[in-house]
PDB file of N, CA, C and O in Angstrom:
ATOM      1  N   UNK A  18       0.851  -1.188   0.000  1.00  0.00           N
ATOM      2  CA  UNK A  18       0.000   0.000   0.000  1.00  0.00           C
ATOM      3  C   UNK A  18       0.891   1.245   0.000  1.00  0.00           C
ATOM      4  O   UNK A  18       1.942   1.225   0.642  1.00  0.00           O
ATOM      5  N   UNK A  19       0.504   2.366  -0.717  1.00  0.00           N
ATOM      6  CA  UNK A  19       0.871   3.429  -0.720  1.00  0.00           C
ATOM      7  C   UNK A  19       1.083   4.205   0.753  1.00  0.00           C
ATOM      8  O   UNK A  19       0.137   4.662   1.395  1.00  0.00           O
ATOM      9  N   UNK A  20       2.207   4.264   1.094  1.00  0.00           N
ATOM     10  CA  UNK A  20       2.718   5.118   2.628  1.00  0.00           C
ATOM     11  C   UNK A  20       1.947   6.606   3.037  1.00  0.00           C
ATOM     12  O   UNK A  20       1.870   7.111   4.157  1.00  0.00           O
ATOM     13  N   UNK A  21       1.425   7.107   1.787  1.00  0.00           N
ATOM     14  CA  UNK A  21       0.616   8.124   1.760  1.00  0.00           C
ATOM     15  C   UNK A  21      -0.339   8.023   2.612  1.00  0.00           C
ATOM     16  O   UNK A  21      -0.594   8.657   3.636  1.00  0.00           O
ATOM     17  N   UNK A  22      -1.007   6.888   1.923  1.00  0.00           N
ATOM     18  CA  UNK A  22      -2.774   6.058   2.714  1.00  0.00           C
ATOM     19  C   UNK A  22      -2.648   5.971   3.898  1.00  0.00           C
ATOM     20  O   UNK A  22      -3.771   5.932   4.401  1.00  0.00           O
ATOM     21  N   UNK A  23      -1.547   5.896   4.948  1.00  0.00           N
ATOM     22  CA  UNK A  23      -1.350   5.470   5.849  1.00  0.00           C
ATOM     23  C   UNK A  23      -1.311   6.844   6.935  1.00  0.00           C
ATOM     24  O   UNK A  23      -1.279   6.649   8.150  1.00  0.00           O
ATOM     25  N   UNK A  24      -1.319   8.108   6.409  1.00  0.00           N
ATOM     26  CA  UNK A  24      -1.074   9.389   7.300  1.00  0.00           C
ATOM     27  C   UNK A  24      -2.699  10.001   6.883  1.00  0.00           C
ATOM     28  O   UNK A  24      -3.456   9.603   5.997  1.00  0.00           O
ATOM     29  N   UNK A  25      -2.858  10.942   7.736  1.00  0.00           N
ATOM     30  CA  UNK A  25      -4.025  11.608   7.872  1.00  0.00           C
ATOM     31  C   UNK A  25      -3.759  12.982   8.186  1.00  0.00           C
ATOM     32  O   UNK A  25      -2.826  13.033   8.988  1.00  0.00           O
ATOM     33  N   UNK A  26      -4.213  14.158   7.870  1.00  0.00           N
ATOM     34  CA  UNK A  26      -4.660  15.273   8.722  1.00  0.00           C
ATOM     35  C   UNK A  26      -5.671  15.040  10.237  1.00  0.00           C
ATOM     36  O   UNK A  26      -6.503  14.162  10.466  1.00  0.00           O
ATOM     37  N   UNK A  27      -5.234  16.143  11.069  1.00  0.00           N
ATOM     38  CA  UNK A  27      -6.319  15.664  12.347  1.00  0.00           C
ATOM     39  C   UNK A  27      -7.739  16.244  11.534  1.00  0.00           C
ATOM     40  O   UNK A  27      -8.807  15.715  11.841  1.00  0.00           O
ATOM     41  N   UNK A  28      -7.730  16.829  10.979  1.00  0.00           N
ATOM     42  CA  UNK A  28      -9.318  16.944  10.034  1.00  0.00           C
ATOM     43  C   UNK A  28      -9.982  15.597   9.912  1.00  0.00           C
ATOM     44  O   UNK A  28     -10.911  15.120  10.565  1.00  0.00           O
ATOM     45  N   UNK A  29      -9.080  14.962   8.634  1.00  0.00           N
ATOM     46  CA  UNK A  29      -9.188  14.022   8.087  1.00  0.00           C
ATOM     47  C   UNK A  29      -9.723  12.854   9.021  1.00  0.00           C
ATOM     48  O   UNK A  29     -10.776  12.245   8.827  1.00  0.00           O
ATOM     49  N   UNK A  30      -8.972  12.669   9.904  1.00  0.00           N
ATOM     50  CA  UNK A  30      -9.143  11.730  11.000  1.00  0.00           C
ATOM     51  C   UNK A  30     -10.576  12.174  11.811  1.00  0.00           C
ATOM     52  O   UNK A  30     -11.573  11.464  11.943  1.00  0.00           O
ATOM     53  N   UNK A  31     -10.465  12.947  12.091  1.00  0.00           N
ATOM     54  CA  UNK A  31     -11.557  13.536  12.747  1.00  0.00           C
ATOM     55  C   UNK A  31     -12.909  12.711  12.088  1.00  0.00           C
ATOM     56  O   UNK A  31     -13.702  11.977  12.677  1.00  0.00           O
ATOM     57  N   UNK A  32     -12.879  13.029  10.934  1.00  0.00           N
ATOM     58  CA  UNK A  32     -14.432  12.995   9.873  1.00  0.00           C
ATOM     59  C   UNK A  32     -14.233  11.700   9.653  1.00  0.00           C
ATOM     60  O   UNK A  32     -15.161  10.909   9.821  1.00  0.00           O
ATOM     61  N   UNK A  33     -13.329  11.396   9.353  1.00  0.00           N
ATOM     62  CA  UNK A  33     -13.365   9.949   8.715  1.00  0.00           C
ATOM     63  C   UNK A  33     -14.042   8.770  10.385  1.00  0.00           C
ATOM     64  O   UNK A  33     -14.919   7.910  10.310  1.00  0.00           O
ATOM     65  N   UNK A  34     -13.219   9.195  11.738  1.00  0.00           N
ATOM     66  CA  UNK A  34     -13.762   8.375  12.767  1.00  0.00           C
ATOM     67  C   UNK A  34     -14.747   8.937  13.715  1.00  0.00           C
ATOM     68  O   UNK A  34     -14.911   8.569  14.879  1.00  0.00           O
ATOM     69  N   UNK A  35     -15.453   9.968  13.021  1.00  0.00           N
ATOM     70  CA  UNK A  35     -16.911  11.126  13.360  1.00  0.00           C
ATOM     71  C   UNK A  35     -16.016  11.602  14.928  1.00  0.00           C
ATOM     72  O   UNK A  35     -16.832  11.338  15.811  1.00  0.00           O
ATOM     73  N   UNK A  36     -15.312  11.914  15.296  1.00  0.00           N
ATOM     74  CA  UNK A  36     -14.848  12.641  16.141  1.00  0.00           C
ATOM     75  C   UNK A  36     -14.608  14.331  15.829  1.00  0.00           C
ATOM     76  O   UNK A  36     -14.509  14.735  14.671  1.00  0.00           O
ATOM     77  N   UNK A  37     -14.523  15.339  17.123  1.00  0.00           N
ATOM     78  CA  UNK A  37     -13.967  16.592  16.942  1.00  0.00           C
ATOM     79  C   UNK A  37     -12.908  16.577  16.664  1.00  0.00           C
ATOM     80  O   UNK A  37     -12.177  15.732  17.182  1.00  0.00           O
ATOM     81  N   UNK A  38     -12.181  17.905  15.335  1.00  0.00           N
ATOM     82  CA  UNK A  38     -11.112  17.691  15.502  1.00  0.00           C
ATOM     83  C   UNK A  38     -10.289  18.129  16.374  1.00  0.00           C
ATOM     84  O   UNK A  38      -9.096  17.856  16.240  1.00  0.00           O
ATOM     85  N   UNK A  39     -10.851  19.108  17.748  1.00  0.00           N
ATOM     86  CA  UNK A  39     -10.417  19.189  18.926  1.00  0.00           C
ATOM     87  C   UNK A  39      -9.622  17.707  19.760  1.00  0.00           C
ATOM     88  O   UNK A  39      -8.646  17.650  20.508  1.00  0.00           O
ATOM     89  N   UNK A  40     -10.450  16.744  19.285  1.00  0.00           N
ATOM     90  CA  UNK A  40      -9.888  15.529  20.088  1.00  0.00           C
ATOM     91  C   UNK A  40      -8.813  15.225  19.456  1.00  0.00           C
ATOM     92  O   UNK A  40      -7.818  15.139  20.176  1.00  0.00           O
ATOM     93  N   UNK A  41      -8.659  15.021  18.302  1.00  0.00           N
ATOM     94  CA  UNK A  41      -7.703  14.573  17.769  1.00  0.00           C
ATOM     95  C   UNK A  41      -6.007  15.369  18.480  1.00  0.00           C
ATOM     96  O   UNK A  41      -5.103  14.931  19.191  1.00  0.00           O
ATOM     97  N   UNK A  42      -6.257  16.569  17.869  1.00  0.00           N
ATOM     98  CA  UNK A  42      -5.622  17.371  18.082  1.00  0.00           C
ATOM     99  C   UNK A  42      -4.790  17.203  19.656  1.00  0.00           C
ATOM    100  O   UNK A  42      -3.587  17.131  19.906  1.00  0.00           O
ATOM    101  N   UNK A  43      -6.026  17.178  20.575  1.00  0.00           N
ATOM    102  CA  UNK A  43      -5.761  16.535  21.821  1.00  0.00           C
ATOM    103  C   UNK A  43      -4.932  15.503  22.527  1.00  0.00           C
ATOM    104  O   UNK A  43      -4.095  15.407  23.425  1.00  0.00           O
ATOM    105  N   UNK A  44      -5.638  14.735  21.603  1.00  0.00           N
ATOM    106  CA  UNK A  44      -4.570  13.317  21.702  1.00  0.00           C
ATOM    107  C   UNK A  44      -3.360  13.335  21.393  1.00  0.00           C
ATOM    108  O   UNK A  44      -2.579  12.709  22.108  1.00  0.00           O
ATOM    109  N   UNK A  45      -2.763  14.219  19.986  1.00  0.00           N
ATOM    110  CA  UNK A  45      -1.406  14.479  19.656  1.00  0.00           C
ATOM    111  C   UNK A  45      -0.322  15.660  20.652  1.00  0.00           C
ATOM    112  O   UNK A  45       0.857  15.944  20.443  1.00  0.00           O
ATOM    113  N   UNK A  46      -1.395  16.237  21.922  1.00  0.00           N
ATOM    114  CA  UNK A  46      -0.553  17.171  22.649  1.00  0.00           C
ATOM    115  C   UNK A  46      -0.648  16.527  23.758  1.00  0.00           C
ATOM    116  O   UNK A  46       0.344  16.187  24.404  1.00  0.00           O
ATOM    117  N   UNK A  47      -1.706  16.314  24.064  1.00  0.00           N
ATOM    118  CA  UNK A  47      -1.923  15.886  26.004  1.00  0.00           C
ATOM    119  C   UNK A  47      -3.000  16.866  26.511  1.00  0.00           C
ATOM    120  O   UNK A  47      -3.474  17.774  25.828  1.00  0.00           O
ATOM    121  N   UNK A  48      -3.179  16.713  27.198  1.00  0.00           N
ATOM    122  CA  UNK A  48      -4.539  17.874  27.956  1.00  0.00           C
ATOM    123  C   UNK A  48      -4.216  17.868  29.206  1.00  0.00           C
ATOM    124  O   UNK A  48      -3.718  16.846  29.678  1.00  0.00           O
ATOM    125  N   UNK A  49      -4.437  19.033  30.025  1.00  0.00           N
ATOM    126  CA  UNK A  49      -4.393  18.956  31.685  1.00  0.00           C
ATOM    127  C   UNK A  49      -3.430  18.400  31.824  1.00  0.00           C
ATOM    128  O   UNK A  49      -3.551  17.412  32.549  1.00  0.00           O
ATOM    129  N   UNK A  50      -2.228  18.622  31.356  1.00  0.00           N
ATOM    130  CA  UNK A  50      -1.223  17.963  32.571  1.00  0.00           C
ATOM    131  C   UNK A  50      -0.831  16.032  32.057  1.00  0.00           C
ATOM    132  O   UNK A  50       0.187  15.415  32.368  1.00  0.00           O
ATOM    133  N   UNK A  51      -1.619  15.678  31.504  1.00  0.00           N
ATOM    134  CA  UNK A  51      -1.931  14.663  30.871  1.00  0.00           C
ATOM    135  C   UNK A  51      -0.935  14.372  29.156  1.00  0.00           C
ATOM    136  O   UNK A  51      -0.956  15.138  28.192  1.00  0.00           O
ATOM    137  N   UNK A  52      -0.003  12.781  29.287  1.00  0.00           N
ATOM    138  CA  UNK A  52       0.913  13.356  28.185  1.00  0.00           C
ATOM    139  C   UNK A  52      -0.114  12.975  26.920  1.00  0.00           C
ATOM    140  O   UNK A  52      -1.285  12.595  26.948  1.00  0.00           O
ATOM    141  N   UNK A  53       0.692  13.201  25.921  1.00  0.00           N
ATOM    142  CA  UNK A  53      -0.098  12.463  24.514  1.00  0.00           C
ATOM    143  C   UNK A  53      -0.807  11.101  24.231  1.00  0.00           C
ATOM    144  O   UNK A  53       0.008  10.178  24.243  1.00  0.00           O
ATOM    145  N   UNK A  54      -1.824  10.789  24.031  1.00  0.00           N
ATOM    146  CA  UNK A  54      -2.402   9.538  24.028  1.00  0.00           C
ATOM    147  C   UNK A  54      -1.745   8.968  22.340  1.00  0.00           C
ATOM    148  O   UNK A  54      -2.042   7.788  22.152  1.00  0.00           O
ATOM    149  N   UNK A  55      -1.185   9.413  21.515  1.00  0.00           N
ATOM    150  CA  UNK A  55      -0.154   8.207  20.715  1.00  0.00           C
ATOM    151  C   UNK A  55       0.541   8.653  20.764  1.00  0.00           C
ATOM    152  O   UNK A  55       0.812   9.839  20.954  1.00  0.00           O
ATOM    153  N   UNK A  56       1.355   7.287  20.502  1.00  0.00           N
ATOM    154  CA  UNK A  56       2.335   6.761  20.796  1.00  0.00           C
ATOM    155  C   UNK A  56       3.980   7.896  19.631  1.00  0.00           C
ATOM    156  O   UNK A  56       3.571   8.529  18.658  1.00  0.00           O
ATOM    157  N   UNK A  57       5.213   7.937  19.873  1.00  0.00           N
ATOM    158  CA  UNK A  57       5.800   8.506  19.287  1.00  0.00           C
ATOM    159  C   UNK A  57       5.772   7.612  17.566  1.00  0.00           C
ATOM    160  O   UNK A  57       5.196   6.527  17.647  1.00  0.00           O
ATOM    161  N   UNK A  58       6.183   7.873  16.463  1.00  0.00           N
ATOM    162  CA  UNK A  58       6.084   7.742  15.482  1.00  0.00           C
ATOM    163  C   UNK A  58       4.551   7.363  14.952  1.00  0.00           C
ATOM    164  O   UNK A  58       4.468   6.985  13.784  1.00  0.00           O
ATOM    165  N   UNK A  59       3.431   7.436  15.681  1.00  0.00           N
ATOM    166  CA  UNK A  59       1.954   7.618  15.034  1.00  0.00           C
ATOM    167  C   UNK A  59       1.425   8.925  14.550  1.00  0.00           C
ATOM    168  O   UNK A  59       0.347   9.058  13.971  1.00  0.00           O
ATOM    169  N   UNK A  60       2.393  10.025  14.874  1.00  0.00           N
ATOM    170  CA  UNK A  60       2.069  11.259  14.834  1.00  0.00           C
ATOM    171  C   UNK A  60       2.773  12.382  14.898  1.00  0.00           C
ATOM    172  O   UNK A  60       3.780  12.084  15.541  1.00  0.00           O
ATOM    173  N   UNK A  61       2.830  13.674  14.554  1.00  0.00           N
ATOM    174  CA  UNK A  61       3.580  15.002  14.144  1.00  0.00           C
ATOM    175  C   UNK A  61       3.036  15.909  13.672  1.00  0.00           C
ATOM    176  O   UNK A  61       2.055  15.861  12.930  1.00  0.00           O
ATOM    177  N   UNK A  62       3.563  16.778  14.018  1.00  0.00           N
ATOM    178  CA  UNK A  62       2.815  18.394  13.303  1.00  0.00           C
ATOM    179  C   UNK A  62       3.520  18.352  12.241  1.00  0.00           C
ATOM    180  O   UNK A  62       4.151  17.375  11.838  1.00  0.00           O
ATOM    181  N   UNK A  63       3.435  19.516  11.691  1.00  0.00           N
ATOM    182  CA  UNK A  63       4.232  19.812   9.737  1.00  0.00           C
ATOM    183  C   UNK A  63       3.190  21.585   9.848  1.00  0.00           C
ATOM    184  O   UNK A  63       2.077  22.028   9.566  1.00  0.00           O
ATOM    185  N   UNK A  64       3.977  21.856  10.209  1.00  0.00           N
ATOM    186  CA  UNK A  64       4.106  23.415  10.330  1.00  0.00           C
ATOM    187  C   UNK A  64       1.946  23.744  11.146  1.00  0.00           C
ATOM    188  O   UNK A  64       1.688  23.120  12.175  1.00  0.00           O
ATOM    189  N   UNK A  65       1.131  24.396  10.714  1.00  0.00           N
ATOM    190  CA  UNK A  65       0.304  24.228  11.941  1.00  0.00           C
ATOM    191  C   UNK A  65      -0.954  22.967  12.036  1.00  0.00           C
ATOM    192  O   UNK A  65      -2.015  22.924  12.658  1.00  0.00           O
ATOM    193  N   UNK A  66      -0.237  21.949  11.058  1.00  0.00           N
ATOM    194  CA  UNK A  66      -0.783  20.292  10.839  1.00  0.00           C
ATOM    195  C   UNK A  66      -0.312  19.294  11.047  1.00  0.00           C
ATOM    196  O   UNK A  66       0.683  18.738  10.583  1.00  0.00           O
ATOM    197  N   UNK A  67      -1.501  18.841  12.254  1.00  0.00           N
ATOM    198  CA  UNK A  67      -1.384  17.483  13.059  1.00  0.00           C
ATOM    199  C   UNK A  67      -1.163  16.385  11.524  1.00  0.00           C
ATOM    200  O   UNK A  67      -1.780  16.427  10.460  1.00  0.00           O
ATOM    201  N   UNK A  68      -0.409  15.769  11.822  1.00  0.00           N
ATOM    202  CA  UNK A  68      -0.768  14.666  10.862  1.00  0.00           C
ATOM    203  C   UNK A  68      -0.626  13.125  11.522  1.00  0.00           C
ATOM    204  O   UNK A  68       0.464  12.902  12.051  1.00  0.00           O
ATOM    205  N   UNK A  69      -1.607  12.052  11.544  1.00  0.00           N
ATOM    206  CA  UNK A  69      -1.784  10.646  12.266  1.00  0.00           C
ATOM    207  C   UNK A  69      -1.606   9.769  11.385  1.00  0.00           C
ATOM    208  O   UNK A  69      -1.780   9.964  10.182  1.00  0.00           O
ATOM    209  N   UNK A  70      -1.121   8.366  12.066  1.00  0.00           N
ATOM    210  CA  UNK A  70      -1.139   7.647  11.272  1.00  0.00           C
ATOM    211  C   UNK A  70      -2.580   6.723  11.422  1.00  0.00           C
ATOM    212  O   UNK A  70      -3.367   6.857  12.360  1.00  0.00           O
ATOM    213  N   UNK A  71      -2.689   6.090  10.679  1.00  0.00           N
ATOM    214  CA  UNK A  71      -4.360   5.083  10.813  1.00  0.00           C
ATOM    215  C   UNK A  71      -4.062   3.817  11.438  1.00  0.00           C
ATOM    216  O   UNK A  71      -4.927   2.949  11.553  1.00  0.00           O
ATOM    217  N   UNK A  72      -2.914   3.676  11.836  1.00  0.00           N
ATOM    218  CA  UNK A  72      -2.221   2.964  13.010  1.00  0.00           C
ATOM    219  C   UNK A  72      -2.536   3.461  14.252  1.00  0.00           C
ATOM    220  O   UNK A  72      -3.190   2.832  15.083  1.00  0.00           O
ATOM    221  N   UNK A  73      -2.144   4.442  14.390  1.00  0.00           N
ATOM    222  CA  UNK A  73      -2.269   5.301  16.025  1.00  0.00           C
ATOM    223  C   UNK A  73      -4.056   5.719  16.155  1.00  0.00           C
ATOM    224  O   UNK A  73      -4.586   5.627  17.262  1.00  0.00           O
ATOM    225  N   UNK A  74      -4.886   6.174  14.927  1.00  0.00           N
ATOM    226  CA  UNK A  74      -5.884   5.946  15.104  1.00  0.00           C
ATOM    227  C   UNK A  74      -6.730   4.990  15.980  1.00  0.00           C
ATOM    228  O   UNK A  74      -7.465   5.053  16.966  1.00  0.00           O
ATOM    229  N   UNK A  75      -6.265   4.106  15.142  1.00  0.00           N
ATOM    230  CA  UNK A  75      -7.011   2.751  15.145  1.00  0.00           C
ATOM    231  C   UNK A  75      -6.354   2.373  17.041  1.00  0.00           C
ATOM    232  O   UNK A  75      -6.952   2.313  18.115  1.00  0.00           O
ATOM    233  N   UNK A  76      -5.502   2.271  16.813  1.00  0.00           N
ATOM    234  CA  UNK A  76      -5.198   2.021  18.691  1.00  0.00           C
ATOM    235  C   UNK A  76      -6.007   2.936  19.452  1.00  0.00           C
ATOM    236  O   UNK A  76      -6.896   2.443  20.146  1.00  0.00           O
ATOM    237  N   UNK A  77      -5.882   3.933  19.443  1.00  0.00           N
ATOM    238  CA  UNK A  77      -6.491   5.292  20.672  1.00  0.00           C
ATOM    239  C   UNK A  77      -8.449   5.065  20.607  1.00  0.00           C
ATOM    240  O   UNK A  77      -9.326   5.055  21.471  1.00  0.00           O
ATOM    241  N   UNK A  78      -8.431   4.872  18.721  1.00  0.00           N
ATOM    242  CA  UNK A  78     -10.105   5.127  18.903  1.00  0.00           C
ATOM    243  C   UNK A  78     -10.564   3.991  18.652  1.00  0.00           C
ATOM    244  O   UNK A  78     -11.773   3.793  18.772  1.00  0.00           O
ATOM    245  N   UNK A  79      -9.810   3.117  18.299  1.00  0.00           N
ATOM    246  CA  UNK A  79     -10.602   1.807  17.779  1.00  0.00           C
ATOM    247  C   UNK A  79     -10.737   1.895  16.212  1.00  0.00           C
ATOM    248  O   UNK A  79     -10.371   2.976  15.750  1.00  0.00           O
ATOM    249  N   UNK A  80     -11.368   0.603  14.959  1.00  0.00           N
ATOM    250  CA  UNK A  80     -11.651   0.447  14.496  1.00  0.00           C
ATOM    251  C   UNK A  80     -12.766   2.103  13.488  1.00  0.00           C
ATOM    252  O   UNK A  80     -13.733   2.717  13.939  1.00  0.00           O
ATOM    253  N   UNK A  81     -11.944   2.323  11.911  1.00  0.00           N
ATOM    254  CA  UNK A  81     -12.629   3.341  11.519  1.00  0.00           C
ATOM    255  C   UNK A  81     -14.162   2.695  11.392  1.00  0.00           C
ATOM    256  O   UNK A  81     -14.471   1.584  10.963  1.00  0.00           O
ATOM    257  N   UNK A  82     -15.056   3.801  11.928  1.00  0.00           N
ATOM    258  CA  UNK A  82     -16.737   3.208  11.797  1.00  0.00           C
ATOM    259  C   UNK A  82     -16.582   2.751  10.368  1.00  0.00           C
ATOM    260  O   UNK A  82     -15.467   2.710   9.846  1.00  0.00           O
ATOM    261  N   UNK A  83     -17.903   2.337   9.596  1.00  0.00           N
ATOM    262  CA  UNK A  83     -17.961   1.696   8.838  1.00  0.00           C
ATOM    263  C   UNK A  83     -19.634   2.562   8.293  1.00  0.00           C
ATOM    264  O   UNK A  83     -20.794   2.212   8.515  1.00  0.00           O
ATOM    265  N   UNK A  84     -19.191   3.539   7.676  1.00  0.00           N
ATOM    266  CA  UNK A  84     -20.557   4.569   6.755  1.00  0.00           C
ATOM    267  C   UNK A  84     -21.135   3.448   5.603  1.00  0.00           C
ATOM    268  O   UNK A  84     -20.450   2.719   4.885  1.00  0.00           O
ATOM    269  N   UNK A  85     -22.627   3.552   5.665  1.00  0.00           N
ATOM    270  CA  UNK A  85     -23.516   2.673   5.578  1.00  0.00           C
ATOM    271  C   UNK A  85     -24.013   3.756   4.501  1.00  0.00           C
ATOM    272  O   UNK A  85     -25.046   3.559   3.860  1.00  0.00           O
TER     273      UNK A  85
END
């Protein structure tokens, strides 16, 4: 598979697993004192964009829903 397919915007992620992209975002900093919920190499900024992998997704939120 294309290595591309495999990264996301926190947008992207967001919509694609119906989450805010506040959470996302979240998860890639920490909240309250609280560190980052993924893991190092699932994730990185690129100037003011989160970008995830659908690896680190898939661990933190589970399985992408499945639009019917």
């Amino acid at each position: 598979m294309n290595p591309l397919y495999e990264v996301m915007t926190s947008a992207e992620a967001a919509e694609r697993w119906g989450k805010p992209d506040r959470t996302i975002r979240q998860a890639c900093t920490g909240q309250k004192g609280y560190p980052p919920r993924f893991k190092e190499g699932e994730f990185r900024q690129s100037g003011k964009v989160w970008l995830i992998t659908v690896e680190g997704m898939t661990r933190v939120f589970g399985a992408e829903p499945v639009n019917e």
